[in-house]
Tab-separated table of N, CA and C in Angstrom:
chain	number	residue	atom	x	y	z
A	9	MET	N	215.316	73.161	320.812
A	9	MET	CA	215.710	72.023	319.993
A	9	MET	C	215.034	70.755	320.515
A	10	LYS	N	214.478	69.984	319.617
A	10	LYS	CA	213.760	68.775	320.006
A	10	LYS	C	214.747	67.635	320.273
A	11	THR	N	214.395	66.789	321.217
A	11	THR	CA	215.207	65.611	321.502
A	11	THR	C	214.958	64.557	320.422
A	12	LEU	N	215.801	63.574	320.386
A	12	LEU	CA	215.640	62.479	319.426
A	12	LEU	C	214.300	61.784	319.627
A	13	GLU	N	213.894	61.605	320.869
A	13	GLU	CA	212.612	60.943	321.156
A	13	GLU	C	211.433	61.769	320.642
A	14	GLU	N	211.517	63.079	320.790
A	14	GLU	CA	210.461	63.956	320.287
A	14	GLU	C	210.388	63.877	318.761
A	15	LYS	N	211.546	63.823	318.118
A	15	LYS	CA	211.583	63.705	316.649
A	15	LYS	C	210.963	62.383	316.208
A	16	LYS	N	211.285	61.319	316.920
A	16	LYS	CA	210.719	60.008	316.589
A	16	LYS	C	209.197	60.033	316.711
A	17	GLU	N	208.703	60.684	317.746
A	17	GLU	CA	207.265	60.771	317.957
A	17	GLU	C	206.591	61.534	316.812
A	18	ILE	N	207.192	62.641	316.399
A	18	ILE	CA	206.643	63.420	315.287
A	18	ILE	C	206.615	62.576	314.020
A	19	LEU	N	207.712	61.898	313.750
A	19	LEU	CA	207.797	61.085	312.525
A	19	LEU	C	206.832	59.909	312.545
A	20	SER	N	206.588	59.356	313.729
A	20	SER	CA	205.696	58.190	313.806
A	20	SER	C	204.261	58.545	313.406
A	21	GLU	N	203.927	59.815	313.445
A	21	GLU	CA	202.578	60.256	313.097
A	21	GLU	C	202.428	60.571	311.611
A	22	LEU	N	203.523	60.539	310.873
A	22	LEU	CA	203.476	60.857	309.443
A	22	LEU	C	203.217	59.603	308.617
A	23	SER	N	202.628	59.789	307.458
A	23	SER	CA	202.439	58.664	306.532
A	23	SER	C	203.764	58.354	305.842
A	24	SER	N	203.840	57.207	305.207
A	24	SER	CA	205.043	56.847	304.457
A	24	SER	C	205.326	57.864	303.359
A	25	GLU	N	204.285	58.359	302.716
A	25	GLU	CA	204.471	59.355	301.650
A	25	GLU	C	205.058	60.655	302.203
A	26	GLU	N	204.588	61.083	303.361
A	26	GLU	CA	205.135	62.290	303.986
A	26	GLU	C	206.599	62.087	304.373
A	27	LYS	N	206.912	60.900	304.889
A	27	LYS	CA	208.299	60.590	305.254
A	27	LYS	C	209.192	60.593	304.017
A	28	LYS	N	208.688	60.048	302.916
A	28	LYS	CA	209.471	60.052	301.669
A	28	LYS	C	209.755	61.480	301.214
A	29	GLY	N	208.775	62.368	301.345
A	29	GLY	CA	208.983	63.766	300.986
A	29	GLY	C	210.079	64.410	301.821
A	30	ILE	N	210.093	64.060	303.091
A	30	ILE	CA	211.132	64.582	303.985
A	30	ILE	C	212.505	64.076	303.554
A	31	VAL	N	212.585	62.800	303.221
A	31	VAL	CA	213.858	62.229	302.792
A	31	VAL	C	214.385	62.971	301.575
A	32	LYS	N	213.506	63.254	300.627
A	32	LYS	CA	213.933	63.936	299.406
A	32	LYS	C	214.513	65.305	299.707
A	33	LEU	N	214.082	65.936	300.750
A	33	LEU	CA	214.635	67.224	301.146
A	33	LEU	C	215.987	67.070	301.854
A	34	ALA	N	216.300	65.863	302.249
A	34	ALA	CA	217.607	65.495	302.819
A	34	ALA	C	217.974	66.281	304.073
A	35	TYR	N	217.035	66.465	304.952
A	35	TYR	CA	217.352	67.096	306.224
A	35	TYR	C	218.160	66.120	307.066
A	36	SER	N	219.373	66.468	307.345
A	36	SER	CA	220.291	65.569	308.042
A	36	SER	C	219.740	65.053	309.360
A	37	GLU	N	219.175	65.939	310.158
A	37	GLU	CA	218.676	65.499	311.459
A	37	GLU	C	217.551	64.479	311.307
A	38	LEU	N	216.717	64.672	310.329
A	38	LEU	CA	215.616	63.736	310.117
A	38	LEU	C	216.106	62.434	309.505
A	39	LEU	N	217.095	62.539	308.640
A	39	LEU	CA	217.649	61.327	308.045
A	39	LEU	C	218.242	60.413	309.108
A	40	ASP	N	218.801	60.999	310.153
A	40	ASP	CA	219.358	60.189	311.241
A	40	ASP	C	218.295	59.276	311.858
A	41	VAL	N	217.046	59.704	311.839
A	41	VAL	CA	215.941	58.903	312.359
A	41	VAL	C	215.375	58.000	311.254
A	42	LEU	N	215.179	58.572	310.077
A	42	LEU	CA	214.523	57.836	308.985
A	42	LEU	C	215.335	56.652	308.471
A	43	VAL	N	216.637	56.685	308.639
A	43	VAL	CA	217.474	55.576	308.183
A	43	VAL	C	217.108	54.271	308.894
A	44	LYS	N	216.455	54.396	310.046
A	44	LYS	CA	216.046	53.208	310.821
A	44	LYS	C	214.535	53.011	310.807
A	45	ASP	N	213.843	53.668	309.893
A	45	ASP	CA	212.386	53.562	309.808
A	45	ASP	C	211.965	52.120	309.512
A	46	PRO	N	210.873	51.652	310.112
A	46	PRO	CA	210.428	50.277	309.840
A	46	PRO	C	209.929	50.063	308.406
A	47	ASP	N	209.583	51.122	307.705
A	47	ASP	CA	209.073	51.015	306.332
A	47	ASP	C	210.247	50.992	305.344
A	48	PHE	N	210.401	49.886	304.639
A	48	PHE	CA	211.536	49.756	303.723
A	48	PHE	C	211.510	50.785	302.598
A	49	THR	N	210.325	51.283	302.237
A	49	THR	CA	210.284	52.284	301.165
A	49	THR	C	210.888	53.609	301.636
A	50	VAL	N	210.751	53.896	302.900
A	50	VAL	CA	211.379	55.099	303.470
A	50	VAL	C	212.891	54.917	303.496
A	51	ARG	N	213.357	53.737	303.933
A	51	ARG	CA	214.801	53.469	303.961
A	51	ARG	C	215.382	53.495	302.546
A	52	THR	N	214.585	53.078	301.561
A	52	THR	CA	215.031	53.131	300.167
A	52	THR	C	215.284	54.573	299.753
A	53	GLU	N	214.386	55.467	300.131
A	53	GLU	CA	214.568	56.889	299.812
A	53	GLU	C	215.807	57.455	300.508
A	54	VAL	N	216.053	57.019	301.736
A	54	VAL	CA	217.253	57.456	302.454
A	54	VAL	C	218.496	56.983	301.696
A	55	ALA	N	218.474	55.747	301.212
A	55	ALA	CA	219.620	55.222	300.456
A	55	ALA	C	219.852	56.030	299.183
A	56	LYS	N	218.796	56.470	298.541
A	56	LYS	CA	218.934	57.282	297.326
A	56	LYS	C	219.688	58.573	297.597
A	57	VAL	N	219.471	59.156	298.780
A	57	VAL	CA	220.180	60.384	299.146
A	57	VAL	C	221.687	60.119	299.156
A	58	GLY	N	222.091	58.987	299.716
A	58	GLY	CA	223.479	58.560	299.613
A	58	GLY	C	224.451	59.129	300.627
A	59	ARG	N	223.951	59.577	301.775
A	59	ARG	CA	224.892	60.025	302.814
A	59	ARG	C	225.696	58.830	303.298
A	60	ASN	N	227.000	58.991	303.439
A	60	ASN	CA	227.861	57.886	303.852
A	60	ASN	C	227.414	57.252	305.157
A	61	GLU	N	227.032	58.059	306.138
A	61	GLU	CA	226.634	57.510	307.425
A	61	GLU	C	225.354	56.669	307.310
A	62	ASP	N	224.488	57.005	306.372
A	62	ASP	CA	223.274	56.208	306.150
A	62	ASP	C	223.605	54.918	305.397
A	63	LEU	N	224.429	55.030	304.375
A	63	LEU	CA	224.809	53.839	303.609
A	63	LEU	C	225.538	52.830	304.494
A	64	ASP	N	226.323	53.330	305.449
A	64	ASP	CA	227.021	52.427	306.376
A	64	ASP	C	226.033	51.582	307.175
A	65	ILE	N	224.863	52.115	307.446
A	65	ILE	CA	223.814	51.376	308.168
A	65	ILE	C	223.021	50.500	307.194
A	66	LEU	N	222.644	51.075	306.067
A	66	LEU	CA	221.731	50.406	305.136
A	66	LEU	C	222.367	49.238	304.381
A	67	VAL	N	223.672	49.154	304.339
A	67	VAL	CA	224.328	48.037	303.654
A	67	VAL	C	223.956	46.698	304.296
A	68	ASP	N	223.504	46.750	305.537
A	68	ASP	CA	223.090	45.533	306.248
A	68	ASP	C	221.574	45.352	306.282
A	69	ASP	N	220.852	46.133	305.494
A	69	ASP	CA	219.393	46.068	305.480
A	69	ASP	C	218.929	44.708	304.958
A	70	LYS	N	217.774	44.280	305.403
A	70	LYS	CA	217.204	42.999	304.953
A	70	LYS	C	216.413	43.136	303.652
A	71	ALA	N	215.991	44.337	303.315
A	71	ALA	CA	215.171	44.546	302.110
A	71	ALA	C	216.083	44.726	300.891
A	72	SER	N	215.931	43.845	299.926
A	72	SER	CA	216.807	43.905	298.754
A	72	SER	C	216.652	45.202	297.971
A	73	VAL	N	215.455	45.783	297.958
A	73	VAL	CA	215.256	47.036	297.233
A	73	VAL	C	216.117	48.146	297.849
A	74	VAL	N	216.303	48.115	299.150
A	74	VAL	CA	217.190	49.074	299.824
A	74	VAL	C	218.629	48.809	299.387
A	75	LEU	N	219.004	47.550	299.344
A	75	LEU	CA	220.371	47.190	298.953
A	75	LEU	C	220.666	47.572	297.507
A	76	PHE	N	219.667	47.458	296.630
A	76	PHE	CA	219.870	47.875	295.240
A	76	PHE	C	220.216	49.357	295.170
A	77	GLU	N	219.572	50.159	296.011
A	77	GLU	CA	219.880	51.597	296.042
A	77	GLU	C	221.269	51.844	296.624
A	78	VAL	N	221.633	51.090	297.644
A	78	VAL	CA	222.979	51.207	298.218
A	78	VAL	C	224.020	50.897	297.141
A	79	LEU	N	223.778	49.858	296.352
A	79	LEU	CA	224.726	49.460	295.308
A	79	LEU	C	224.912	50.524	294.227
A	80	LYS	N	223.906	51.319	293.981
A	80	LYS	CA	224.010	52.360	292.951
A	80	LYS	C	225.115	53.368	293.264
A	81	HIS	N	225.518	53.441	294.525
A	81	HIS	CA	226.582	54.366	294.910
A	81	HIS	C	227.971	53.770	294.677
A	82	LYS	N	228.041	52.464	294.420
A	82	LYS	CA	229.277	51.759	294.051
A	82	LYS	C	230.436	51.993	295.015
A	83	ARG	N	230.111	52.048	296.288
A	83	ARG	CA	231.177	52.215	297.284
A	83	ARG	C	231.862	50.868	297.491
A	84	ASP	N	233.185	50.881	297.480
A	84	ASP	CA	233.942	49.641	297.632
A	84	ASP	C	233.580	48.886	298.902
A	85	LYS	N	233.426	49.594	300.007
A	85	LYS	CA	233.143	48.884	301.256
A	85	LYS	C	231.765	48.221	301.239
A	86	ASP	N	230.822	48.780	300.502
A	86	ASP	CA	229.511	48.138	300.366
A	86	ASP	C	229.605	46.905	299.471
A	87	LEU	N	230.331	47.028	298.392
A	87	LEU	CA	230.519	45.880	297.498
A	87	LEU	C	231.216	44.739	298.224
A	88	ASP	N	232.185	45.079	299.075
A	88	ASP	CA	232.883	44.045	299.845
A	88	ASP	C	231.924	43.240	300.714
A	89	VAL	N	230.887	43.875	301.214
A	89	VAL	CA	229.883	43.198	302.043
A	89	VAL	C	228.867	42.459	301.173
A	90	LEU	N	228.364	43.133	300.145
A	90	LEU	CA	227.225	42.616	299.383
A	90	LEU	C	227.597	41.520	298.389
A	91	VAL	N	228.866	41.343	298.096
A	91	VAL	CA	229.286	40.270	297.197
A	91	VAL	C	228.920	38.894	297.762
A	92	SER	N	228.753	38.824	299.060
A	92	SER	CA	228.398	37.544	299.682
A	92	SER	C	226.991	37.563	300.284
A	93	ASN	N	226.157	38.480	299.838
A	93	ASN	CA	224.781	38.564	300.325
A	93	ASN	C	224.022	37.280	299.986
A	94	SER	N	223.114	36.880	300.846
A	94	SER	CA	222.372	35.628	300.621
A	94	SER	C	221.385	35.713	299.456
A	95	ASN	N	220.990	36.912	299.057
A	95	ASN	CA	220.040	37.078	297.952
A	95	ASN	C	220.799	37.113	296.623
A	96	PHE	N	220.499	36.167	295.752
A	96	PHE	CA	221.233	36.096	294.491
A	96	PHE	C	221.011	37.332	293.623
A	97	LEU	N	219.860	37.984	293.755
A	97	LEU	CA	219.606	39.189	292.955
A	97	LEU	C	220.556	40.325	293.347
A	98	VAL	N	220.907	40.395	294.604
A	98	VAL	CA	221.886	41.383	295.058
A	98	VAL	C	223.251	41.044	294.468
A	99	ARG	N	223.607	39.754	294.479
A	99	ARG	CA	224.909	39.343	293.914
A	99	ARG	C	224.959	39.584	292.407
A	100	VAL	N	223.834	39.425	291.721
A	100	VAL	CA	223.781	39.745	290.289
A	100	VAL	C	224.128	41.220	290.083
A	101	GLU	N	223.564	42.085	290.903
A	101	GLU	CA	223.849	43.524	290.789
A	101	GLU	C	225.312	43.826	291.080
A	102	VAL	N	225.895	43.120	292.033
A	102	VAL	CA	227.326	43.286	292.318
A	102	VAL	C	228.134	42.869	291.093
A	103	ALA	N	227.758	41.760	290.460
A	103	ALA	CA	228.459	41.305	289.251
A	103	ALA	C	228.344	42.333	288.128
A	104	LYS	N	227.192	42.971	287.997
A	104	LYS	CA	227.006	43.982	286.950
A	104	LYS	C	227.982	45.144	287.115
A	105	ILE	N	228.295	45.494	288.352
A	105	ILE	CA	229.270	46.562	288.594
A	105	ILE	C	230.638	46.120	288.092
A	106	GLY	N	230.980	44.864	288.320
A	106	GLY	CA	232.119	44.260	287.637
A	106	GLY	C	233.506	44.502	288.195
A	107	ARG	N	233.627	44.735	289.488
A	107	ARG	CA	234.981	44.837	290.056
A	107	ARG	C	235.659	43.480	289.928
A	108	ASP	N	236.935	43.484	289.573
A	108	ASP	CA	237.665	42.229	289.392
A	108	ASP	C	237.601	41.339	290.625
A	109	LYS	N	237.812	41.908	291.801
A	109	LYS	CA	237.824	41.084	293.009
A	109	LYS	C	236.456	40.448	293.277
A	110	ASP	N	235.375	41.099	292.865
A	110	ASP	CA	234.040	40.514	293.022
A	110	ASP	C	233.812	39.415	291.990
A	111	LEU	N	234.208	39.668	290.762
A	111	LEU	CA	234.043	38.644	289.714
A	111	LEU	C	234.863	37.405	290.032
A	112	ASP	N	236.029	37.586	290.664
A	112	ASP	CA	236.848	36.437	291.074
A	112	ASP	C	236.082	35.529	292.031
A	113	ILE	N	235.224	36.112	292.844
A	113	ILE	CA	234.398	35.344	293.787
A	113	ILE	C	233.147	34.808	293.089
A	114	LEU	N	232.483	35.668	292.340
A	114	LEU	CA	231.173	35.338	291.770
A	114	LEU	C	231.244	34.344	290.616
A	115	VAL	N	232.413	34.167	290.026
A	115	VAL	CA	232.558	33.172	288.955
A	115	VAL	C	232.249	31.767	289.479
A	116	LYS	N	232.367	31.583	290.783
A	116	LYS	CA	232.103	30.279	291.410
A	116	LYS	C	230.769	30.268	292.165
A	117	ASP	N	229.927	31.263	291.937
A	117	ASP	CA	228.673	31.384	292.679
A	117	ASP	C	227.772	30.171	292.442
A	118	VAL	N	226.977	29.833	293.434
A	118	VAL	CA	226.068	28.689	293.322
A	118	VAL	C	224.889	28.979	292.395
A	119	ASN	N	224.601	30.255	292.167
A	119	ASN	CA	223.430	30.613	291.378
A	119	ASN	C	223.798	30.856	289.915
A	120	ARG	N	223.065	30.230	289.019
A	120	ARG	CA	223.351	30.331	287.587
A	120	ARG	C	223.192	31.750	287.055
A	121	TYR	N	222.257	32.518	287.587
A	121	TYR	CA	222.039	33.884	287.100
A	121	TYR	C	223.213	34.793	287.455
A	122	VAL	N	223.807	34.538	288.594
A	122	VAL	CA	225.005	35.296	288.979
A	122	VAL	C	226.147	34.937	288.016
A	123	ARG	N	226.314	33.644	287.750
A	123	ARG	CA	227.391	33.221	286.834
A	123	ARG	C	227.142	33.732	285.419
A	124	LEU	N	225.880	33.786	285.004
A	124	LEU	CA	225.564	34.350	283.678
A	124	LEU	C	225.971	35.821	283.593
A	125	GLU	N	225.767	36.552	284.661
A	125	GLU	CA	226.180	37.960	284.675
A	125	GLU	C	227.699	38.073	284.618
A	126	VAL	N	228.386	37.149	285.265
A	126	VAL	CA	229.852	37.126	285.186
A	126	VAL	C	230.283	36.877	283.740
A	127	VAL	N	229.617	35.967	283.058
A	127	VAL	CA	229.907	35.710	281.640
A	127	VAL	C	229.716	36.994	280.837
A	128	ARG	N	228.654	37.706	281.079
A	128	ARG	CA	228.355	38.936	280.323
A	128	ARG	C	229.433	40.000	280.494
A	129	LYS	N	230.159	39.964	281.597
A	129	LYS	CA	231.260	40.909	281.792
A	129	LYS	C	232.413	40.588	280.842
A	130	GLY	N	232.510	39.341	280.405
A	130	GLY	CA	233.435	38.966	279.337
A	130	GLY	C	234.908	38.875	279.689
A	131	ARG	N	235.261	38.743	280.950
A	131	ARG	CA	236.683	38.592	281.282
A	131	ARG	C	237.165	37.235	280.779
A	132	PRO	N	238.271	37.209	280.052
A	132	PRO	CA	238.760	35.942	279.477
A	132	PRO	C	238.933	34.823	280.504
A	133	GLN	N	239.473	35.133	281.674
A	133	GLN	CA	239.698	34.090	282.681
A	133	GLN	C	238.382	33.493	283.179
A	134	ASP	N	237.329	34.292	283.234
A	134	ASP	CA	236.021	33.786	283.661
A	134	ASP	C	235.397	32.929	282.567
A	135	LEU	N	235.531	33.374	281.329
A	135	LEU	CA	234.975	32.604	280.207
A	135	LEU	C	235.615	31.219	280.131
A	136	GLN	N	236.913	31.147	280.399
A	136	GLN	CA	237.605	29.856	280.372
A	136	GLN	C	237.074	28.917	281.450
A	137	ILE	N	236.743	29.460	282.589
A	137	ILE	CA	236.184	28.643	283.680
A	137	ILE	C	234.745	28.247	283.359
A	138	LEU	N	233.962	29.221	282.922
A	138	LEU	CA	232.530	28.997	282.771
A	138	LEU	C	232.152	28.269	281.489
A	139	LYS	N	233.080	28.099	280.562
A	139	LYS	CA	232.781	27.301	279.365
A	139	LYS	C	232.578	25.833	279.745
A	140	ASN	N	232.986	25.475	280.955
A	140	ASN	CA	232.804	24.109	281.461
A	140	ASN	C	231.782	24.048	282.597
A	141	ASP	N	230.941	25.042	282.704
A	141	ASP	CA	229.969	25.134	283.791
A	141	ASP	C	228.963	23.983	283.736
A	142	ILE	N	228.390	23.649	284.878
A	142	ILE	CA	227.387	22.579	284.922
A	142	ILE	C	226.069	22.990	284.277
A	143	ASP	N	225.823	24.290	284.209
A	143	ASP	CA	224.581	24.799	283.630
A	143	ASP	C	224.769	25.007	282.126
A	144	PHE	N	223.853	24.461	281.329
A	144	PHE	CA	223.973	24.548	279.873
A	144	PHE	C	224.009	25.984	279.371
A	145	GLU	N	223.105	26.822	279.877
A	145	GLU	CA	223.040	28.197	279.381
A	145	GLU	C	224.317	28.977	279.706
A	146	VAL	N	224.845	28.803	280.899
A	146	VAL	CA	226.095	29.476	281.285
A	146	VAL	C	227.221	28.987	280.394
A	147	ARG	N	227.303	27.668	280.230
A	147	ARG	CA	228.345	27.053	279.400
A	147	ARG	C	228.257	27.545	277.961
A	148	ASN	N	227.043	27.556	277.414
A	148	ASN	CA	226.812	27.964	276.031
A	148	ASN	C	227.162	29.435	275.810
A	149	GLU	N	226.738	30.285	276.752
A	149	GLU	CA	227.009	31.727	276.639
A	149	GLU	C	228.509	32.016	276.731
A	150	ALA	N	229.201	31.310	277.601
A	150	ALA	CA	230.653	31.484	277.720
A	150	ALA	C	231.351	31.051	276.431
A	151	ALA	N	230.931	29.916	275.886
A	151	ALA	CA	231.541	29.426	274.637
A	151	ALA	C	231.304	30.405	273.481
A	152	LYS	N	230.088	30.953	273.407
A	152	LYS	CA	229.779	31.933	272.363
A	152	LYS	C	230.696	33.147	272.467
A	153	ARG	N	230.865	33.628	273.654
A	153	ARG	CA	231.685	34.833	273.856
A	153	ARG	C	233.153	34.563	273.549
A	154	ILE	N	233.605	33.348	273.814
A	154	ILE	CA	234.982	32.995	273.461
A	154	ILE	C	235.153	33.012	271.950
A	155	LEU	N	234.178	32.455	271.241
A	155	LEU	CA	234.250	32.404	269.779
A	155	LEU	C	234.139	33.789	269.141
A	156	LEU	N	233.412	34.693	269.781
A	156	LEU	CA	233.199	36.038	269.227
A	156	LEU	C	234.378	36.995	269.493
A	157	ARG	N	235.301	36.587	270.332
A	157	ARG	CA	236.443	37.477	270.639
A	157	ARG	C	237.394	37.552	269.507
């Protein structure tokens, strides 16, 4: 049986494409190493596999493309972390999932695109708040949705 260091050495000699192929096969022992790979495209493939132990690590990844894959699994504990992510595109994706507790936070988000996504979810309490938004498009979209109900 190879040690972790030996496995790391073997993997370091592979191309990103070869590493992605390995991820798709979902070998647990290799995933334990690949989840920390410096190449974000490899970590993205690991996130697609969706092992809980990998998602627990990847939820703190700096690459938004990795986080988008983590979000596809819709785990509550990941949403609890990512609702306050510094990247507004990640928060938009959290809003699209639409958990009430996240929308309660995101209705007050500093970014207009996040608030627009909250409007699109159509919760009456959010529409009432956002019909008075400082941003014209958010305000207009909220008012339209109120009238269409």
